[in-house]
Structure formats: structure tokens, C-alpha cells
PDB file of C-alpha atoms and ligand atoms in Angstrom:
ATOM      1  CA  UNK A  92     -18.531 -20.813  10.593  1.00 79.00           C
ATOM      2  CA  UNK A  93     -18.356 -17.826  13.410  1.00 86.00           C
ATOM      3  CA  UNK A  94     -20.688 -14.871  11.807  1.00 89.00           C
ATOM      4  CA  UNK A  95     -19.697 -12.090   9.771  1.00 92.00           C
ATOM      5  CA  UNK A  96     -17.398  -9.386  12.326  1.00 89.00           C
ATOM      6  CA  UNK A  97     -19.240  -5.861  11.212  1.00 93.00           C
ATOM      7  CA  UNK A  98     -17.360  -4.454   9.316  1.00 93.00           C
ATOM      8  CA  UNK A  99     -17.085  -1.034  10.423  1.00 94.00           C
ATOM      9  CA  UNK A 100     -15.618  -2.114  13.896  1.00 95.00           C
ATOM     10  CA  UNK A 101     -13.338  -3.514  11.347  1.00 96.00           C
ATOM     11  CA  UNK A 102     -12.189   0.362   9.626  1.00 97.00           C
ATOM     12  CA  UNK A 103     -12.654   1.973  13.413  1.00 98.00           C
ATOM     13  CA  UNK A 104      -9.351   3.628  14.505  1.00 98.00           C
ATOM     14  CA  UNK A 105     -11.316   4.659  17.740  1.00 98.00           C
ATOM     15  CA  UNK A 106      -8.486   5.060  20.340  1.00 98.00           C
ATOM     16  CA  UNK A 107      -5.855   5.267  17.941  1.00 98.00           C
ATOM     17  CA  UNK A 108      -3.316   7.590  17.534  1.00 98.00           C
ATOM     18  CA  UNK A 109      -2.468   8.063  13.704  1.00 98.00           C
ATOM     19  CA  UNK A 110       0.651  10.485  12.182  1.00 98.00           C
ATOM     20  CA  UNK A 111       0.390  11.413   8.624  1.00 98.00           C
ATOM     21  CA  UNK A 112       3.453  13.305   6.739  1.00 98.00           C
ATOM     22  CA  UNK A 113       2.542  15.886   4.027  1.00 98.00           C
ATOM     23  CA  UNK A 114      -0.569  16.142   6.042  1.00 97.00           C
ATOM     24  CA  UNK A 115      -1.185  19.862   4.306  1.00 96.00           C
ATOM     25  CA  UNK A 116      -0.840  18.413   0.564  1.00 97.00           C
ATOM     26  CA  UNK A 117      -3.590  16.557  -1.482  1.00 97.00           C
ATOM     27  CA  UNK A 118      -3.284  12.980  -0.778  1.00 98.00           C
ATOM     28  CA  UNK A 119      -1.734  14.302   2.910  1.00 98.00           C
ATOM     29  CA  UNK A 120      -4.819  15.913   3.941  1.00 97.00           C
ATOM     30  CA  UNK A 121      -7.696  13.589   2.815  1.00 98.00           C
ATOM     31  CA  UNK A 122      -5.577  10.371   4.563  1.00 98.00           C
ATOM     32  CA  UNK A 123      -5.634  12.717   7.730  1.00 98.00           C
ATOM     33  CA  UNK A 124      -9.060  13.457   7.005  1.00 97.00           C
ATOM     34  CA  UNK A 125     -10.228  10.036   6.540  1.00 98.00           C
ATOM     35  CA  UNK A 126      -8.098   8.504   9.866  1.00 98.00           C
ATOM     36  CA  UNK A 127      -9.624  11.212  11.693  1.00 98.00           C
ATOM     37  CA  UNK A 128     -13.335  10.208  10.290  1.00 98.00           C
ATOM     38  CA  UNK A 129     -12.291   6.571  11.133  1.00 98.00           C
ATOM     39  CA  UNK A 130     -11.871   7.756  14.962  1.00 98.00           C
ATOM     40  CA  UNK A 131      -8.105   8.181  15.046  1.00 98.00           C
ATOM     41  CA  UNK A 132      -6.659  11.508  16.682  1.00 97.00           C
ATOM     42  CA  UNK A 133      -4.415  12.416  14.019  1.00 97.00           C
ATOM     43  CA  UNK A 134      -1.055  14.594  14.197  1.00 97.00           C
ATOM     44  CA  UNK A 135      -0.339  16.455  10.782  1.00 97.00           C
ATOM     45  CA  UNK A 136       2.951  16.950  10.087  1.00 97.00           C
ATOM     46  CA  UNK A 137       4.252  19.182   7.113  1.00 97.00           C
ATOM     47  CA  UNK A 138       6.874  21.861   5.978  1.00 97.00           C
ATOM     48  CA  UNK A 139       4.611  24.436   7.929  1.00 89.00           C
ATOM     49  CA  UNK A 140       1.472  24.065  10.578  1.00 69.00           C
ATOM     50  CA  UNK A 141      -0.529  21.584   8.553  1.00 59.00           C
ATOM     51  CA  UNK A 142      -4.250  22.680   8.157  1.00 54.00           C
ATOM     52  CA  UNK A 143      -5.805  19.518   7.712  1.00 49.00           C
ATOM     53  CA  UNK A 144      -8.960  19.822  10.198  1.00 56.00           C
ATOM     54  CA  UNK A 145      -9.729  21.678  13.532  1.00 55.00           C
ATOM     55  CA  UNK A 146      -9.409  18.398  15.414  1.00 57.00           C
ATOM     56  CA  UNK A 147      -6.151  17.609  14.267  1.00 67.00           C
ATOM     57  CA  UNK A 148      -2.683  18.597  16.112  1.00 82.00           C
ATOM     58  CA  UNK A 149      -0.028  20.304  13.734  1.00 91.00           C
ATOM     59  CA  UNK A 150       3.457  19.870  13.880  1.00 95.00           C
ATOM     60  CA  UNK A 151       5.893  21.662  11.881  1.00 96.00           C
ATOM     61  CA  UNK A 152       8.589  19.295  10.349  1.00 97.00           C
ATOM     62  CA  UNK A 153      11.083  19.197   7.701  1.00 98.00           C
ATOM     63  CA  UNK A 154      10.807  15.586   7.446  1.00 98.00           C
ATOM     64  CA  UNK A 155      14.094  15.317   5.318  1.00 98.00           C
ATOM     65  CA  UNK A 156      16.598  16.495   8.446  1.00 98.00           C
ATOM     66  CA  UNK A 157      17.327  14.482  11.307  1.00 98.00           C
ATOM     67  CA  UNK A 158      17.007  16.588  13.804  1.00 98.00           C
ATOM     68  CA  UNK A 159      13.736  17.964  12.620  1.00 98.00           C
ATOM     69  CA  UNK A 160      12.574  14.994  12.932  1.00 98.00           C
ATOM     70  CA  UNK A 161      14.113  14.494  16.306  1.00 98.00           C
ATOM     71  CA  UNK A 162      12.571  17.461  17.859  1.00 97.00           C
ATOM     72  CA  UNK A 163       8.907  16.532  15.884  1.00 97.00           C
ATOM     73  CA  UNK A 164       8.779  13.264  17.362  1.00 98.00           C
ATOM     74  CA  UNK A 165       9.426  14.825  21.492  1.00 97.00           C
ATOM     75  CA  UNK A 166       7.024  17.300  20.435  1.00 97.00           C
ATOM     76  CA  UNK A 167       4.366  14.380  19.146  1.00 97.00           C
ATOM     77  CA  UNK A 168       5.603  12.373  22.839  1.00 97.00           C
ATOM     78  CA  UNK A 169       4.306  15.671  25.190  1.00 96.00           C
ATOM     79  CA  UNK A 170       0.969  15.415  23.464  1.00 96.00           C
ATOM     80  CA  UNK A 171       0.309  11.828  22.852  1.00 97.00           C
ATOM     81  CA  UNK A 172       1.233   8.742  24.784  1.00 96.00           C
ATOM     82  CA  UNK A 173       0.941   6.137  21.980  1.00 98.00           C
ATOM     83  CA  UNK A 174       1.573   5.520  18.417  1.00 98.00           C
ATOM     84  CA  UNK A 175      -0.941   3.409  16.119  1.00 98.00           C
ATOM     85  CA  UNK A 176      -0.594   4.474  12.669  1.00 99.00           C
ATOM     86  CA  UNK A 177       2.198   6.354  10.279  1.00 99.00           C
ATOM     87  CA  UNK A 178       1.245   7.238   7.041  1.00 99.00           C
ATOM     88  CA  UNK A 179       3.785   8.696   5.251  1.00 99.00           C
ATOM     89  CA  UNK A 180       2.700  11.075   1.940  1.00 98.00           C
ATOM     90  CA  UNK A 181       5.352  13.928   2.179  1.00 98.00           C
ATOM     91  CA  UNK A 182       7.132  13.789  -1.040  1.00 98.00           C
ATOM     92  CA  UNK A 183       8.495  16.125  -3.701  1.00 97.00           C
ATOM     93  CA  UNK A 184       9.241  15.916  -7.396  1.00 97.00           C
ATOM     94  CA  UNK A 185      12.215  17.524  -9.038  1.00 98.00           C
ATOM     95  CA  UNK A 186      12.243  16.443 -12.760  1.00 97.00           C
ATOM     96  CA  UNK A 187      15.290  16.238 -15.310  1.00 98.00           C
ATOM     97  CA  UNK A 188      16.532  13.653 -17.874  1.00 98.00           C
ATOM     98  CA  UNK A 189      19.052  12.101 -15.998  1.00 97.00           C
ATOM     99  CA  UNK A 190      22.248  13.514 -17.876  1.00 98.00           C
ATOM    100  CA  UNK A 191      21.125  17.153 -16.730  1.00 98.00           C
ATOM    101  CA  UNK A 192      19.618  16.461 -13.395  1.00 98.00           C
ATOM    102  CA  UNK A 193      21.788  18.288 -10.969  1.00 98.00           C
ATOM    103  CA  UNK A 194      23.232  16.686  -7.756  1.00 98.00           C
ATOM    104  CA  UNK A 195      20.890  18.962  -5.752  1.00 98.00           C
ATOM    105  CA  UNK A 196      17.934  17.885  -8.041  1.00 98.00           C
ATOM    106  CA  UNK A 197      18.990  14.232  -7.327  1.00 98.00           C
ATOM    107  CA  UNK A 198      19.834  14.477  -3.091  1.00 98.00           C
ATOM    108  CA  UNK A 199      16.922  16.877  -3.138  1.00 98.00           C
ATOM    109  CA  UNK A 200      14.367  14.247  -4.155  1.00 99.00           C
ATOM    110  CA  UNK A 201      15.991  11.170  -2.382  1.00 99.00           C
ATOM    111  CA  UNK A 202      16.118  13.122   0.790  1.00 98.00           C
ATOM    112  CA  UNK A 203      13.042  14.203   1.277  1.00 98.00           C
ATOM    113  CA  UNK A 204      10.749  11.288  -0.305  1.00 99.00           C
ATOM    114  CA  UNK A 205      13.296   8.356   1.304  1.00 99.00           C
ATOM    115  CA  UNK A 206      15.806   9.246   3.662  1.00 99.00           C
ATOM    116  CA  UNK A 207      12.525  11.102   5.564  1.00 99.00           C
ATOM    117  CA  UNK A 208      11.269   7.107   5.852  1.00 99.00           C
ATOM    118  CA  UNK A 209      14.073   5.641   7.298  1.00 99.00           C
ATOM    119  CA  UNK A 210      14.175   8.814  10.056  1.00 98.00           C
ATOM    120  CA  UNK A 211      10.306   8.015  10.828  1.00 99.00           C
ATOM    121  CA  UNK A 212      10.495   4.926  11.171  1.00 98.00           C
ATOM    122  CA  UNK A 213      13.063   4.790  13.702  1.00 98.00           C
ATOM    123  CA  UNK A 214      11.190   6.888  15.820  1.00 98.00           C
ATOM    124  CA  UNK A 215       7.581   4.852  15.045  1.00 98.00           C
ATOM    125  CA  UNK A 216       8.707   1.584  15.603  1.00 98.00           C
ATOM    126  CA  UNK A 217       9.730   1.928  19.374  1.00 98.00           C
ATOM    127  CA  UNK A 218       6.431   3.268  19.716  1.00 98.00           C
ATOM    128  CA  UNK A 219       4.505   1.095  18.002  1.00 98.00           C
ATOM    129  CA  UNK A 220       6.409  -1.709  19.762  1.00 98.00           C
ATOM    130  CA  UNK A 221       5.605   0.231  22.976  1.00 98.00           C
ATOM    131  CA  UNK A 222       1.705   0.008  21.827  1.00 97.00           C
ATOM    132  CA  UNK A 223       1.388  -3.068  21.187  1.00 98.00           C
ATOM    133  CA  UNK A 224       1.606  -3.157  17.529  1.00 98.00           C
ATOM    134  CA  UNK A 225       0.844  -0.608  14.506  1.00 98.00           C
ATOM    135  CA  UNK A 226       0.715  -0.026  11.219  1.00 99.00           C
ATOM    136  CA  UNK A 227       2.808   2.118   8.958  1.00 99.00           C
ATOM    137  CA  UNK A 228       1.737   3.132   5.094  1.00 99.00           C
ATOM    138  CA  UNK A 229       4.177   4.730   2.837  1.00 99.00           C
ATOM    139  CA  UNK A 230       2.896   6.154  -0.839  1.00 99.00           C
ATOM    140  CA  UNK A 231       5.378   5.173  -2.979  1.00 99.00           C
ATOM    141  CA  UNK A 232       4.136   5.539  -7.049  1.00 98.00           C
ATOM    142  CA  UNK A 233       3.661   3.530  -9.944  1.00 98.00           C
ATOM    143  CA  UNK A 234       6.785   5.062 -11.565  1.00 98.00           C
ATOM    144  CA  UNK A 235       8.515   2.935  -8.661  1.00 98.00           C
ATOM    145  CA  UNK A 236       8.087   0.276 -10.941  1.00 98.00           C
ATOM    146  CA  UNK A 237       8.079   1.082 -14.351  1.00 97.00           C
ATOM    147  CA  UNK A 238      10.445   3.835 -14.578  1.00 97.00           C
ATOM    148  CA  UNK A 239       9.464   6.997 -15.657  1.00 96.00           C
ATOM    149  CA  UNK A 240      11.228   9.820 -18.346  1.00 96.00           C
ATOM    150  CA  UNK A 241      12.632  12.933 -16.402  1.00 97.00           C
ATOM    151  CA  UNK A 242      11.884  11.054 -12.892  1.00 98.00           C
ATOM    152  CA  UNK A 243      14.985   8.920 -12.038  1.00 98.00           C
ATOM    153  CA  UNK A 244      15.310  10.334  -8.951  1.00 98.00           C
ATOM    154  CA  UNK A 245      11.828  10.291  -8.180  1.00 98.00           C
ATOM    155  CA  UNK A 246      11.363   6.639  -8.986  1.00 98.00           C
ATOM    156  CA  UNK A 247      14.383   5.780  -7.334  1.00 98.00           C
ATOM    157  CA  UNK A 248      13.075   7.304  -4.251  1.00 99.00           C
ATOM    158  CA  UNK A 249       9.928   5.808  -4.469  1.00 99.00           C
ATOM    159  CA  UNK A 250      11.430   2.207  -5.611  1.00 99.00           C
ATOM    160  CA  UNK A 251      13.279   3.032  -2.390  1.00 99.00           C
ATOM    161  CA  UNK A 252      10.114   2.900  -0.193  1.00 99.00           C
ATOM    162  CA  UNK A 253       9.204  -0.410  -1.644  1.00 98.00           C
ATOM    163  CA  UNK A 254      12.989  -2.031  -0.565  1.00 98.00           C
ATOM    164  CA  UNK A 255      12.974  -0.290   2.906  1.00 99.00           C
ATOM    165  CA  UNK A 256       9.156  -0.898   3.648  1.00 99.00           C
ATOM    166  CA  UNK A 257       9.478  -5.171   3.214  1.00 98.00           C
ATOM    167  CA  UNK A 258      12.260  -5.091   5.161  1.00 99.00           C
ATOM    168  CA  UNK A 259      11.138  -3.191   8.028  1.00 99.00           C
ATOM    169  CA  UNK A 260       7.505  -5.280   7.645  1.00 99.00           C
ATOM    170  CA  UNK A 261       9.845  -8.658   8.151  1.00 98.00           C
ATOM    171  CA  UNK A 262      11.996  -6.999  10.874  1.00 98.00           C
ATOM    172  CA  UNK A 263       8.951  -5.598  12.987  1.00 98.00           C
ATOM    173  CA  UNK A 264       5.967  -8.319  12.519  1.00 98.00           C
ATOM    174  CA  UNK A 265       6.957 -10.061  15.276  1.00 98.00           C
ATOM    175  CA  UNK A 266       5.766  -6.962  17.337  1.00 98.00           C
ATOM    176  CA  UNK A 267       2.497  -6.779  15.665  1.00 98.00           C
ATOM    177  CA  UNK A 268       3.521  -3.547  13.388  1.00 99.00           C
ATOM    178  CA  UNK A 269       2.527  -4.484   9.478  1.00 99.00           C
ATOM    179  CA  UNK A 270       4.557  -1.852   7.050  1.00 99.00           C
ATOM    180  CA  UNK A 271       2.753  -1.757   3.582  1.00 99.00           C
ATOM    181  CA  UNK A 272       3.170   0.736   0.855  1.00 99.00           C
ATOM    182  CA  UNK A 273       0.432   2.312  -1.268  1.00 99.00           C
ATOM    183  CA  UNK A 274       1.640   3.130  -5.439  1.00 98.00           C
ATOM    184  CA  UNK A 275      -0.804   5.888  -6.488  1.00 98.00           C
ATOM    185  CA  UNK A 276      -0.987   6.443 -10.071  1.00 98.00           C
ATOM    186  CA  UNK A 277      -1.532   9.490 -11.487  1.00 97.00           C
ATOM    187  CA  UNK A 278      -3.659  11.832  -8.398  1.00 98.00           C
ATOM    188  CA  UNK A 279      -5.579  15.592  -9.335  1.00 95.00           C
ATOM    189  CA  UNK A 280      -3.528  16.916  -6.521  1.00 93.00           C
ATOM    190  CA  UNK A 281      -1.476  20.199  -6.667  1.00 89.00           C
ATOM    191  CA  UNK A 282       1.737  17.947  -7.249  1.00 87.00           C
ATOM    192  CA  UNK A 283      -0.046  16.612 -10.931  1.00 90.00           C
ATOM    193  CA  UNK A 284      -1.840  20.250 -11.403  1.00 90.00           C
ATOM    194  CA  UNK A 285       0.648  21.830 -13.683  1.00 89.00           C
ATOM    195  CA  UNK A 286       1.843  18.601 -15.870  1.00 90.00           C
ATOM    196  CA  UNK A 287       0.951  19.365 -19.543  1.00 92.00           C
ATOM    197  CA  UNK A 288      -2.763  17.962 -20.557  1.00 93.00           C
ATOM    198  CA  UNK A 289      -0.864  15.283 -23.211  1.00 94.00           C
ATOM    199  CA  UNK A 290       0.461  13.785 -19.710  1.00 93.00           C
ATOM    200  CA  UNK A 291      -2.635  13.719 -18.225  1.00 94.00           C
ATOM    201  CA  UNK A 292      -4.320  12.439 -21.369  1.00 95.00           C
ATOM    202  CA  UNK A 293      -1.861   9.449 -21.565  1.00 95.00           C
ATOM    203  CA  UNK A 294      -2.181   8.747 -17.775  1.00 96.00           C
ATOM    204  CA  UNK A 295      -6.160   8.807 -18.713  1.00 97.00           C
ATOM    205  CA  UNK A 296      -5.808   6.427 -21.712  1.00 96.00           C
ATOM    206  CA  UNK A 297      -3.198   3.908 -19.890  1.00 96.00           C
ATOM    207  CA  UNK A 298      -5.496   3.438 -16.742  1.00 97.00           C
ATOM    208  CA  UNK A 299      -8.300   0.310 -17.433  1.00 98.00           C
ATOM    209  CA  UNK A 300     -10.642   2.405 -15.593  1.00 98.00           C
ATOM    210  CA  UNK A 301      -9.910   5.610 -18.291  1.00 97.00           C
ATOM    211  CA  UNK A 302     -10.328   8.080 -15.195  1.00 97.00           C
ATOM    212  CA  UNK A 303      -7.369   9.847 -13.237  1.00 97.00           C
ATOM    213  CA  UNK A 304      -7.575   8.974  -9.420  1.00 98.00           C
ATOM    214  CA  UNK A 305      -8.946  11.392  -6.794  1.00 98.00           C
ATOM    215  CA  UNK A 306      -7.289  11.843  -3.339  1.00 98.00           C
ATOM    216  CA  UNK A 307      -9.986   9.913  -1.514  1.00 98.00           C
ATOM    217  CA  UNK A 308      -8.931   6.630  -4.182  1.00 98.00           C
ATOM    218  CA  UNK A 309      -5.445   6.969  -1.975  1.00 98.00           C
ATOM    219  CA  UNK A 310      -6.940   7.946   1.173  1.00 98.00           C
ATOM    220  CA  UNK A 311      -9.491   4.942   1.061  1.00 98.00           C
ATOM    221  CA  UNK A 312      -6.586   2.432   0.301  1.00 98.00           C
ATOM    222  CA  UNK A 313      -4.717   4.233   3.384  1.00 98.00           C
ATOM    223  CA  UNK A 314      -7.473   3.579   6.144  1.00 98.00           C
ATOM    224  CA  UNK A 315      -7.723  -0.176   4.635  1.00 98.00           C
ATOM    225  CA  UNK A 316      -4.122  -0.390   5.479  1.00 98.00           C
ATOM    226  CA  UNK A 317      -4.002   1.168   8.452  1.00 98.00           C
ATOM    227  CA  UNK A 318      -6.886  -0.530  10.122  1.00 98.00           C
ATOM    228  CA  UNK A 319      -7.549  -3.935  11.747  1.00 98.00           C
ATOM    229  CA  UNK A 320      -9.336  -4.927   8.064  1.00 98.00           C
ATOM    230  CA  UNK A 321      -6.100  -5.686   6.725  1.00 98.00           C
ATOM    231  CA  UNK A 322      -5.234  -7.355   9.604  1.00 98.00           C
ATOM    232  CA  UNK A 323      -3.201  -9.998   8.199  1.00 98.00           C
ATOM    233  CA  UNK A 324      -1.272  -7.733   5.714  1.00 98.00           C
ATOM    234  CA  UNK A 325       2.088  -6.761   5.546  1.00 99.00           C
ATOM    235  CA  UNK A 326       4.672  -6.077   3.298  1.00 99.00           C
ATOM    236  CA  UNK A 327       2.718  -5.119   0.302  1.00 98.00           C
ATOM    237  CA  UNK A 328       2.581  -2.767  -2.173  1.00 98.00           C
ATOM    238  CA  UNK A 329      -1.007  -1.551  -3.299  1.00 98.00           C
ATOM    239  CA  UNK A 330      -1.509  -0.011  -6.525  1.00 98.00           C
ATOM    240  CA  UNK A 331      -4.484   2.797  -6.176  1.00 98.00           C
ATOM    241  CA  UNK A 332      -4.056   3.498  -9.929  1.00 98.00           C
ATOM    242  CA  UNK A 333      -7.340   2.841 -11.716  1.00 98.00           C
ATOM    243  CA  UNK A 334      -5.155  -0.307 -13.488  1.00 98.00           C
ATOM    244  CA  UNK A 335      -2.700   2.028 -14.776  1.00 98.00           C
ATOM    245  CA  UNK A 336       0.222  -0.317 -14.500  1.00 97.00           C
ATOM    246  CA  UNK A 337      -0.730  -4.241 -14.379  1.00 96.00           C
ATOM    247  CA  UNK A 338       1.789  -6.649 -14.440  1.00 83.00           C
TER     248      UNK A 338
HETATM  249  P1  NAD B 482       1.334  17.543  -2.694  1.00 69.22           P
HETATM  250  O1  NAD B 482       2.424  18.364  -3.276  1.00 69.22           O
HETATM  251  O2  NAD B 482      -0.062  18.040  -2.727  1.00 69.22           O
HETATM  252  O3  NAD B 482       1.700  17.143  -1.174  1.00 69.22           O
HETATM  253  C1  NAD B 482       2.982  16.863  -0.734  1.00 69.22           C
HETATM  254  C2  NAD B 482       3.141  17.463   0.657  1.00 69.22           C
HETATM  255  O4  NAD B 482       4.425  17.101   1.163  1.00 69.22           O
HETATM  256  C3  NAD B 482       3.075  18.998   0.635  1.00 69.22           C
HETATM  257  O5  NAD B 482       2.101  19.455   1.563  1.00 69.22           O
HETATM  258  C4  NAD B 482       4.471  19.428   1.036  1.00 69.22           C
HETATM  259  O6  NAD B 482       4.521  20.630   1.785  1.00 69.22           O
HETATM  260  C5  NAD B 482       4.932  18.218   1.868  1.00 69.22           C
HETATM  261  N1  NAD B 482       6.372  18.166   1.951  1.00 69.22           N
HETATM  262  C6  NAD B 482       7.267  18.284   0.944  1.00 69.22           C
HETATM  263  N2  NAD B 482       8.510  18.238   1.418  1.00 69.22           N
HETATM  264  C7  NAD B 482       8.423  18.073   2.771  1.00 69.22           C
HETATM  265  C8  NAD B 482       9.373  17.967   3.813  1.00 69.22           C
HETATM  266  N3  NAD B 482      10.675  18.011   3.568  1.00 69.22           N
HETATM  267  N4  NAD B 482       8.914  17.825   5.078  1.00 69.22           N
HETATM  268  C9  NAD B 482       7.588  17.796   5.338  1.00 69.22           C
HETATM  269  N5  NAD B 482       6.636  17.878   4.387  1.00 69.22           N
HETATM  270  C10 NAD B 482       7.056  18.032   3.114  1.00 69.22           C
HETATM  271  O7  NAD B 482       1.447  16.151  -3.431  1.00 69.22           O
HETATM  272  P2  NAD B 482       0.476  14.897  -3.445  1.00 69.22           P
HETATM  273  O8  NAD B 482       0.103  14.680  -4.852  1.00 69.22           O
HETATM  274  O9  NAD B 482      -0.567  14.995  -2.396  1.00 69.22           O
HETATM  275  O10 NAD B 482       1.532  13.748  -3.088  1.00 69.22           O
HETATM  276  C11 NAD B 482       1.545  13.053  -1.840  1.00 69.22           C
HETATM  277  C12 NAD B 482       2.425  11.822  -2.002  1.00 69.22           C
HETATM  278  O11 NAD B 482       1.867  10.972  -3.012  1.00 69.22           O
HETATM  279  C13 NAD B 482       3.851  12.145  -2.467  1.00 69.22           C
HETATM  280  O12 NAD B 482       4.766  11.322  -1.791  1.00 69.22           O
HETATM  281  C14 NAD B 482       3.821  11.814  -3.941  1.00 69.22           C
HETATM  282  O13 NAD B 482       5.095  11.457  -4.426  1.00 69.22           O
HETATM  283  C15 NAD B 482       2.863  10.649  -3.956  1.00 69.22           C
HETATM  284  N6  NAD B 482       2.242  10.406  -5.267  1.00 69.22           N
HETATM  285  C16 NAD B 482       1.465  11.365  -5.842  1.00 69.22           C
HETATM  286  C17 NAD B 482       0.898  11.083  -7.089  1.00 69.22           C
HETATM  287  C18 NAD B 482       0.021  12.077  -7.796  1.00 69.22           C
HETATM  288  O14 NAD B 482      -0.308  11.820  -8.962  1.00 69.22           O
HETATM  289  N7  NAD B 482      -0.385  13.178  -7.164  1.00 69.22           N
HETATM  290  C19 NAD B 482       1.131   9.867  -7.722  1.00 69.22           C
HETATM  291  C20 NAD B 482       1.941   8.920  -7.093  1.00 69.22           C
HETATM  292  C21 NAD B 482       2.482   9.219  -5.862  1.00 69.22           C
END
């Protein structure tokens, strides 16, 4: 048996070129902060300039309209001549039981959490193709799975990311890019701040590890995904959720 390979040449992203989505939010900003502490240069993308850390290159993106998207991605091409890594976090909730969600409420939310997906990707696979390979991490959420009250649009988004993510991890293996998606469970971010304390009390109770999930949980699983650790693993979907959903 060949020894051991050291595992933190394993985590390096040192000559990569990472680009995370919702880089200003919670999860957002600690995956950009922990790409960037794996070696990565990192472009932070977000509604406005993200913040994320000195090193890191802003761009300003609505990540839900095309051409946004468009102009980000020949903005992202003056600075940097590769792409290694897409994480995408940018993702809003709008919530309603379903028979007084409005269309906006609905479009809104599938938009901006799953159309924004498809328009990265088409832009990150060339590269990544062009770079030899790559790896692309989408945060879905447990709801994905299980449904949730007052969130069909958001788990339909998310359930969304699941369908798009295996398809485009079978259609772009062959050029070494591995698509995975990570399902938080319920995050302390500024997205989970103002849910009533019964919610967070039931999250609590429902995850095995009795504990709500911190960003770095999310960003952790991130850097495992994105790195040559998880070489061999693609089309995926990672629960970071403390055992909150097990089936
Ligand atoms: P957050 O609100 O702190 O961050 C979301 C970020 O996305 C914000 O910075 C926001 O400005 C950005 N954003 C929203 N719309 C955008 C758009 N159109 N274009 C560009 N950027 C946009 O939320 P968070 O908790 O850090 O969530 C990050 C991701 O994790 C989301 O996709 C969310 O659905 C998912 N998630 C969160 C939890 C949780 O409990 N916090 C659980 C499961 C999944």
C-alpha cells in the first residue's frame, strides 16, 4: 500500500480560482472565507460589492437576470484567466401557504435560488472545461426533501438544485468537473435570525446532534467538496444538518 497523501495538500486550493454567490450573506461569506484560507483567490459575487475579505475581488450581480449574469461573468474573464470552483449560496426565502403565495412570491423564489443555477453554470462549465476540470457546489436545504409548511416555493427551488445538479455532474464528468450539492439544515445566519424561537426549538430537538448548525458546519462541507479530497465525488447531495433529516 502507497503511504498516506497529507492531507492538507489534499484541502489546498493553492492556484485555484474559486466563485462563490451570496458571497456577502452568512453561509456566502464563511465558504469565501474558508476557499480563500484553503489558497483559492476567490471572486464574491452578491446583490451589491460583497465584503467578504480584503483579498477577495467583488462583483456586483443580480444572479437571477441573464444578463447580469452575462456582464458578471466578462467582468470575472478581465480579472481571472481560469475557473476552479463555483459555489453557489445566493438564495432567498419568500414564505406563504401555498393557496396565498402570490405569483411574485412563487417566480420570486424560483428565480433567484434556481433559474440563477442554470445561468452559472452555463458560464462555469466552458471554463472549467477550459481548466481542465472543476468543481461546482450548490446549497440546496433539507426542506428539498422533506417538504416544508409555508416553503413550497422554496423547497421546490431547492429540490430544483438537486435535479439540475446530477444532471449537469453526469453531463460534465467526462471533463473532470464534479457538481455536488450541500442540504444545510437549519444555519444561525441572518436568513434563520428572525424565525420564531418554537422554530428554532423544533429544528434544535429534530437534529441527533440537538445543536443548530453554524456557518463554518456549511463552509467546512463546501471546501471538502470543492477540493481534490473529494476527488472521486460527484453528484451528491450532502446533508450539513447535525442529523436533522435521516432517511
Ligand atoms: P443570507 O440571507 O445570509 O445570504 C444570502 C445571500 O444571497 C445574501 O447576501 C443576499 O444578498 C444574496 N442574494 C439574494 N438574492 C440574490 C441575487 N438575486 N443575486 C445575488 N445575490 C443574492 O442567507 P444564508 O442563511 O447565508 O443562506 C445561504 C444559502 O443557504 C441560501 O441559498 C439558503 O437558501 C441556504 N440555506 C440556508 C439555511 C439556513 O438555515 N440559514 C438552511 C438551508 C439552506
Amino acid at each position: 500500500m502507497s503511504p498516506a497523501p497529507d492531507p492538507s495538500a489534499l484541502l489546498s486550493l493553492e492556484g485555484r480560482v474559486a466563485l462563490v454567490t451570496g458571497a456577502s450573506g452568512g453561509i456566502g461569506s464563511a465558504v469565501a472565507e474558508s476557499l480563500r484560507a484553503a489558497g483559492a483567490e476567490v471572486a464574491c459575487v452578491d446583490l451589491e460589492r460583497a465584503g467578504a475579505s480584503a483579498e477577495a475581488e467583488s462583483l456586483a450581480c443580480d444572479v437571477s437576470d441573464p444578463a447580469a449574469v452575462e456582464r458578471m461573468f466578462e467582468r470575472f474573464g478581465k480579472r481571472f484567466d481560469r475557473l476552479d470552483v463555483l459555489v453557489h449560496c445566493a438564495g432567498i426565502t419568500r414564505d406563504a401557504v401555498l393557496w396565498k403565495m402570490d405569483h411574485d412570491a412563487w417566480t420570486g423564489v424560483l428565480r433567484t435560488n434556481l433559474d440563477s443555477a442554470y445561468l452559472l453554470l452555463r458560464h462555469a462549465v466552458p471554463l472549467m472545461r477550459a481548466a481542465g476540470g472543476g468543481s461546482v457546489v450548490l446549497i440546496s436545504s433539507i426542506n428539498a426533501e422533506r417538504g416544508k409548511l409555508g416553503q413550497a416555493n422554496y423547497a421546490a427551488s431547492k429540490a430544483g438544485l438537486i435535479g439540475l445538479g446530477r444532471t449537469a455532474a453526469r453531463e460534465t464528468g467526462r471533463f473532470g468537473i464534479r457538481v455536488n450539492v450541500v442540504s444545510p439544515g437549519m444555519i444561525d445566519t441572518a436568513m434563520t435570525a428572525s424565525l420564531p424561537d418554537e422554530i428554532k426549538a423544533r429544528a434544535r430537538q429534530e437534529s441527533a446532534l440537538g445543536k443548530i448548525g453554524r456557518v463554518e458546519d456549511v463552509a467546512q462541507a463546501g471546501l471538502f467538496l470543492a477540493s481534490p479530497m473529494s476527488d472521486h465525488v460527484t453528484g451528491q447531495v450532502l446533508r450539513v444538518d447535525g442529523g436533522q433529516l435521516m432517511a
